[in-house]
Amino acid sequence: MDNLFQLSSICTLEQLQQQFPTEESCIDFFYHMKWPSGFVCPHCSHTQEYLIRTRRLPLFECLRCRHQTSLTAGTIMAGSRTSLHKWLTAIFLVSRTEQGINAVALSRIIRVTYKTAWLILHKIRQAIHIADQSILLSGTTQVNTAVYGRPYNPYFRNHPSQHFLLAGSSLNDQGETSYLKIKLVSTLHVRNKMLQRAAATAFSKQHIESTAANVEFVTGRFHPKRFRHLLAYAAQAGKFINDTFHGIGRKHLQLYLDEFCFKINLSLQHLPIFQHLTRLCANPGRVVAQNMVALKPALSSGLPQPFQPSPPLS
């Protein structure tokens, strides 16, 4: 299906507009994304439908059970009045590895209000966040504490803009990162700028398989051993967030960290981010299930496999 639409050849916004110049072309694209082998009724699994064209987007009625479903039902675009063409443009702009996109820039490019642009980006990041939750670190796993934001006092007092993180990765047989997670630590697990044992316990429970063979944490501020590759990823995440969004508050910080890790995890395997993100947005349930099947055994064996915004600029 990707070959049908030549997604791999799209590298610039101009190429995207050439490939999908109209709303009709986007409707056809998302139809194949939702039903790669043709229509399947979500109610009874029948494969024949009646097409209703009285709405802005086509409606599909099952010939067996008469259940009606829309093209955007079950996707992040459900209930949106924004055109599919603008949604696809937003997904492409988010998928860019280095730049990313903030709501101010997106609103200007696709000609929507700041509020609409922010909501589109928020829904895309939520889809990424949910997909990441379905994948647990396993095998040889390393976790290191990190910080986002500038410290106010280097010893005891926390600055409101300073947020503690735990960066963790599964390693392949060569000792290289195969899957990365960077998670925000609850303020309940930080005391006098020191992470409590509960922080590591919570991270293990939520993000590491219970059967992981070798898990090592470095959480002490003055610990002589540090996983420098994890600190480097955390620093890159901070730079990405600050350069693109000009700083993010605690409320939505995790979604932006997940966006960064999503791009890193796919880039590590040289996989196309745009194609994967589009599938995730068009059919999130199926993509999450596929991720679990594909990644779980790979991570267990250690083999590399696929993988309050600050107004007004977030």
Coordinates of C-alpha atoms in Angstrom, one line a residue:
M1 CA 0.0 0.0 0.0
D2 CA 2.9 2.4 0.8
N3 CA 4.2 1.6 -2.7
L4 CA 0.8 2.5 -4.2
F5 CA 1.0 6.0 -2.7
Q6 CA 4.8 6.3 -2.9
L7 CA 5.2 7.5 0.6
S8 CA 8.8 6.7 0.7
S9 CA 9.5 9.3 -2.0
I10 CA 8.0 12.2 0.0
C11 CA 10.8 14.2 1.7
T12 CA 9.5 17.7 1.5
L13 CA 6.2 19.6 2.0
E14 CA 6.1 20.4 -1.7
Q15 CA 6.4 16.7 -2.6
L16 CA 3.6 15.9 -0.1
Q17 CA 1.3 18.5 -1.8
Q18 CA 2.1 17.0 -5.2
Q19 CA 1.3 13.5 -4.1
F20 CA -1.9 14.6 -2.3
P21 CA -3.2 17.8 -4.0
T22 CA -6.8 17.4 -3.1
E23 CA -9.2 16.3 -0.3
E24 CA -10.3 13.4 -2.6
S25 CA -6.8 12.1 -2.9
C26 CA -6.5 12.1 0.9
I27 CA -9.9 10.4 1.3
D28 CA -8.6 7.6 -0.9
F29 CA -5.3 7.4 1.0
F30 CA -7.0 7.1 4.4
Y31 CA -9.4 4.6 3.1
H32 CA -6.5 2.3 2.2
M33 CA -4.9 3.1 5.5
K34 CA -8.0 2.1 7.5
W35 CA -8.9 -0.9 5.3
P36 CA -5.7 -2.1 3.4
S37 CA -7.5 -5.2 2.1
G38 CA -10.9 -3.5 1.5
F39 CA -13.8 -2.5 3.7
V40 CA -14.4 -4.6 6.8
C41 CA -17.5 -3.8 8.9
P42 CA -16.4 -3.0 12.5
H43 CA -19.6 -4.6 13.8
C44 CA -20.0 -7.9 11.9
S45 CA -16.8 -8.1 9.8
H46 CA -18.8 -8.2 6.5
T47 CA -16.7 -7.0 3.5
Q48 CA -19.4 -5.3 1.4
E49 CA -20.6 -1.8 1.9
Y50 CA -22.9 0.8 0.5
L51 CA -21.3 4.2 0.0
I52 CA -23.2 7.3 1.3
R53 CA -21.9 10.6 -0.1
T54 CA -24.3 13.1 1.5
R55 CA -21.7 14.3 4.0
R56 CA -18.4 16.1 3.8
L57 CA -16.7 12.7 4.2
P58 CA -18.1 9.5 2.9
L59 CA -20.1 7.2 5.1
F60 CA -20.0 3.4 4.8
E61 CA -23.0 1.2 5.5
C62 CA -22.6 -2.5 5.9
L63 CA -24.8 -4.5 3.5
R64 CA -25.3 -7.2 6.1
C65 CA -26.0 -5.5 9.4
R66 CA -26.6 -1.9 8.2
H67 CA -24.1 -0.6 10.6
Q68 CA -22.8 2.8 9.5
T69 CA -19.2 3.9 10.0
S70 CA -17.1 6.9 8.9
L71 CA -13.7 7.0 7.5
T72 CA -12.4 8.7 10.7
A73 CA -14.2 6.6 13.2
G74 CA -11.6 5.0 15.6
T75 CA -8.9 7.4 14.5
I76 CA -7.4 10.5 16.1
M77 CA -9.4 12.5 13.5
A78 CA -12.8 11.3 14.7
G79 CA -15.2 14.2 15.2
S80 CA -12.8 16.8 13.7
R81 CA -14.1 19.3 11.2
T82 CA -10.6 19.9 9.9
S83 CA -10.0 18.5 6.4
L84 CA -8.1 15.3 5.9
H85 CA -5.6 17.2 3.7
K86 CA -4.7 19.4 6.7
W87 CA -4.5 16.4 9.0
L88 CA -2.1 14.7 6.6
T89 CA 0.0 17.8 6.3
A90 CA 0.3 18.0 10.1
I91 CA 1.3 14.4 10.5
F92 CA 4.0 14.9 7.9
L93 CA 5.4 18.0 9.6
V94 CA 5.4 16.2 13.0
S95 CA 7.3 13.3 11.4
R96 CA 10.3 15.4 10.4
T97 CA 13.2 14.1 12.4
E98 CA 15.1 17.3 13.3
Q99 CA 12.6 20.2 13.2
G100 CA 9.3 19.0 14.4
I101 CA 6.5 21.6 14.4
N102 CA 4.9 23.9 16.9
A103 CA 1.3 25.1 16.9
V104 CA 2.1 28.6 15.8
A105 CA 3.9 27.4 12.7
L106 CA 1.3 24.7 12.0
S107 CA -1.6 27.2 12.2
R108 CA 0.2 29.4 9.6
I109 CA 1.0 26.5 7.2
I110 CA -2.4 24.8 7.2
R111 CA -4.4 28.0 7.8
V112 CA -6.3 27.1 11.0
T113 CA -6.6 28.8 14.4
Y114 CA -3.9 28.3 17.0
K115 CA -6.3 26.4 19.1
T116 CA -7.1 23.9 16.3
A117 CA -3.4 23.5 15.4
W118 CA -2.6 22.8 19.1
L119 CA -5.4 20.2 19.4
I120 CA -4.2 18.4 16.2
L121 CA -0.7 18.2 17.5
H122 CA -1.9 17.1 20.9
K123 CA -3.9 14.3 19.5
I124 CA -1.0 13.1 17.4
R125 CA 1.3 13.1 20.5
Q126 CA -1.4 11.2 22.5
A127 CA -1.4 8.5 19.8
I128 CA 2.4 8.2 20.1
H129 CA 2.1 8.1 23.9
I130 CA -0.5 5.3 23.9
A131 CA 1.6 3.2 21.4
D132 CA 4.7 3.6 23.6
Q133 CA 2.8 2.4 26.6
S134 CA 2.2 -0.9 24.9
I135 CA 6.0 -1.6 24.6
L136 CA 8.1 -2.5 27.6
L137 CA 11.8 -2.5 28.0
S138 CA 13.3 -6.0 28.3
G139 CA 16.4 -8.0 28.2
T140 CA 19.5 -6.0 29.2
T141 CA 18.1 -2.6 30.4
Q142 CA 19.8 0.5 31.6
V143 CA 18.2 3.5 33.3
N144 CA 19.8 6.8 34.3
T145 CA 18.4 9.9 36.0
A146 CA 18.3 13.1 34.1
V147 CA 16.9 16.6 34.3
Y148 CA 14.9 18.9 32.0
G149 CA 15.0 22.6 32.7
R150 CA 17.6 24.8 34.4
P151 CA 18.5 24.2 38.0
Y152 CA 17.9 27.1 40.4
N153 CA 20.1 25.7 43.2
P154 CA 22.7 23.0 42.5
Y155 CA 22.2 21.4 45.9
F156 CA 18.9 21.2 47.7
R157 CA 16.1 23.4 46.4
N158 CA 14.1 22.6 43.2
H159 CA 13.3 25.3 40.7
P160 CA 9.7 25.1 39.4
S161 CA 11.0 24.7 35.8
Q162 CA 13.3 21.9 36.8
H163 CA 11.9 18.4 36.1
F164 CA 13.5 15.1 36.9
L165 CA 13.5 12.3 34.3
L166 CA 14.4 8.7 34.1
A167 CA 15.9 7.7 30.7
G168 CA 15.9 4.0 30.0
S169 CA 16.9 1.8 27.1
S170 CA 16.9 -1.9 26.1
L171 CA 20.3 -2.9 24.6
N172 CA 21.1 -5.1 21.7
D173 CA 23.9 -7.7 21.6
Q174 CA 26.4 -5.0 20.7
G175 CA 25.4 -3.0 23.7
E176 CA 23.7 -0.3 21.7
T177 CA 20.3 1.2 22.3
S178 CA 17.5 -0.7 20.6
Y179 CA 14.5 1.0 22.3
L180 CA 14.5 4.3 24.3
K181 CA 12.1 5.7 26.9
I182 CA 12.4 9.0 28.7
K183 CA 9.8 9.4 31.5
L184 CA 8.9 12.3 33.8
V185 CA 9.4 11.4 37.5
S186 CA 6.5 12.2 39.9
T187 CA 7.2 15.1 42.3
L188 CA 6.2 12.7 45.1
H189 CA 9.4 10.7 44.3
V190 CA 11.8 13.6 44.6
R191 CA 13.1 15.0 47.8
N192 CA 15.9 17.5 48.2
K193 CA 16.8 17.0 44.5
M194 CA 17.3 13.3 45.2
L195 CA 15.2 10.5 43.6
Q196 CA 13.6 8.2 46.1
R197 CA 13.6 4.5 45.7
A198 CA 9.9 4.7 44.7
A199 CA 10.9 6.4 41.5
A200 CA 12.8 3.4 40.3
T201 CA 10.1 1.1 41.5
A202 CA 7.4 3.0 39.6
F203 CA 9.5 3.1 36.4
S204 CA 10.2 -0.7 36.6
K205 CA 6.5 -1.5 37.1
Q206 CA 5.3 0.7 34.3
H207 CA 8.0 0.5 31.7
I208 CA 10.1 -2.7 32.2
E209 CA 9.1 -6.3 31.7
S210 CA 9.0 -8.2 35.0
T211 CA 11.1 -11.0 33.3
A212 CA 13.9 -8.6 32.2
A213 CA 17.1 -10.5 32.8
N214 CA 19.5 -7.6 33.6
V215 CA 18.2 -4.2 34.8
E216 CA 20.6 -1.5 36.2
F217 CA 19.6 1.9 37.6
V218 CA 21.7 4.9 38.2
T219 CA 19.7 7.5 40.2
G220 CA 22.2 9.1 42.6
R221 CA 23.3 12.6 41.8
F222 CA 26.9 11.8 42.7
H223 CA 27.1 8.2 41.5
P224 CA 30.5 7.5 40.0
K225 CA 28.9 5.3 37.2
R226 CA 26.7 7.0 34.6
F227 CA 25.2 5.8 31.4
R228 CA 26.4 8.6 29.2
H229 CA 24.4 7.5 26.1
L230 CA 21.2 8.0 28.1
L231 CA 22.3 11.4 29.4
A232 CA 23.1 12.3 25.8
Y233 CA 19.6 11.3 24.6
A234 CA 18.0 13.3 27.5
A235 CA 20.1 16.3 26.5
Q236 CA 19.0 16.0 22.9
A237 CA 15.4 15.7 24.0
G238 CA 15.7 18.9 26.0
K239 CA 17.3 20.7 23.1
F240 CA 14.6 19.5 20.7
I241 CA 11.9 20.7 23.0
N242 CA 13.5 24.1 23.7
D243 CA 14.4 24.8 20.0
T244 CA 11.1 23.8 18.6
F245 CA 8.6 24.7 21.3
H246 CA 10.6 27.2 23.4
G247 CA 10.2 25.3 26.6
I248 CA 7.4 23.1 27.9
G249 CA 5.7 23.0 31.3
R250 CA 5.2 19.9 33.4
K251 CA 1.6 19.3 32.4
H252 CA 2.3 18.1 28.8
L253 CA 6.0 17.5 29.0
Q254 CA 5.7 13.7 28.8
L255 CA 3.9 13.9 25.5
Y256 CA 6.8 15.9 24.0
L257 CA 9.4 13.5 25.4
D258 CA 7.4 10.6 23.9
E259 CA 7.5 12.3 20.5
F260 CA 11.2 12.7 20.7
C261 CA 11.7 9.0 21.6
F262 CA 9.3 7.9 18.9
K263 CA 11.5 9.5 16.3
I264 CA 14.7 8.2 17.8
N265 CA 13.4 4.6 18.0
L266 CA 12.4 4.5 14.4
S267 CA 15.5 6.3 13.2
L268 CA 17.7 3.8 15.0
Q269 CA 16.3 1.2 12.8
H270 CA 16.3 3.4 9.6
L271 CA 12.5 3.1 9.4
P272 CA 10.3 5.8 7.7
I273 CA 8.7 7.9 10.4
F274 CA 6.0 9.4 8.2
Q275 CA 4.6 6.0 7.1
H276 CA 4.6 4.7 10.7
L277 CA 3.0 7.8 12.2
T278 CA 0.3 7.9 9.6
R279 CA -0.6 4.3 10.3
L280 CA -0.7 5.1 14.0
C281 CA -3.0 8.0 13.5
A282 CA -5.3 6.3 11.0
N283 CA -5.6 2.9 12.8
P284 CA -4.1 3.2 16.4
G285 CA -5.5 0.0 17.8
R286 CA -4.1 -2.2 15.0
V287 CA -0.7 -0.5 15.1
V288 CA -0.4 -0.9 18.9
A289 CA -1.2 -4.6 18.5
Q290 CA 1.4 -5.0 15.7
N291 CA 4.0 -3.2 17.8
M292 CA 3.5 -5.6 20.6
V293 CA 3.8 -8.7 18.4
A294 CA 6.9 -7.3 16.5
L295 CA 8.8 -5.7 19.4
K296 CA 8.2 -7.9 22.4
P297 CA 10.3 -11.0 21.2
A298 CA 12.9 -8.7 19.6
L299 CA 13.5 -6.7 22.8
S300 CA 13.5 -9.8 24.9
S301 CA 16.3 -11.3 22.8
G302 CA 18.1 -7.9 22.7
L303 CA 17.9 -7.6 18.9
P304 CA 17.3 -4.1 17.4
Q305 CA 13.8 -3.8 16.0
P306 CA 11.4 -1.1 14.9
F307 CA 10.2 0.4 17.0
Q308 CA 1.2 23.1 30.1
P309 CA 2.6 23.9 26.6
S310 CA 4.1 27.3 27.0
P311 CA 1.8 29.6 25.1
P312 CA 1.9 30.9 22.5
L313 CA 4.7 28.8 20.9
S314 CA 3.9 25.2 21.9

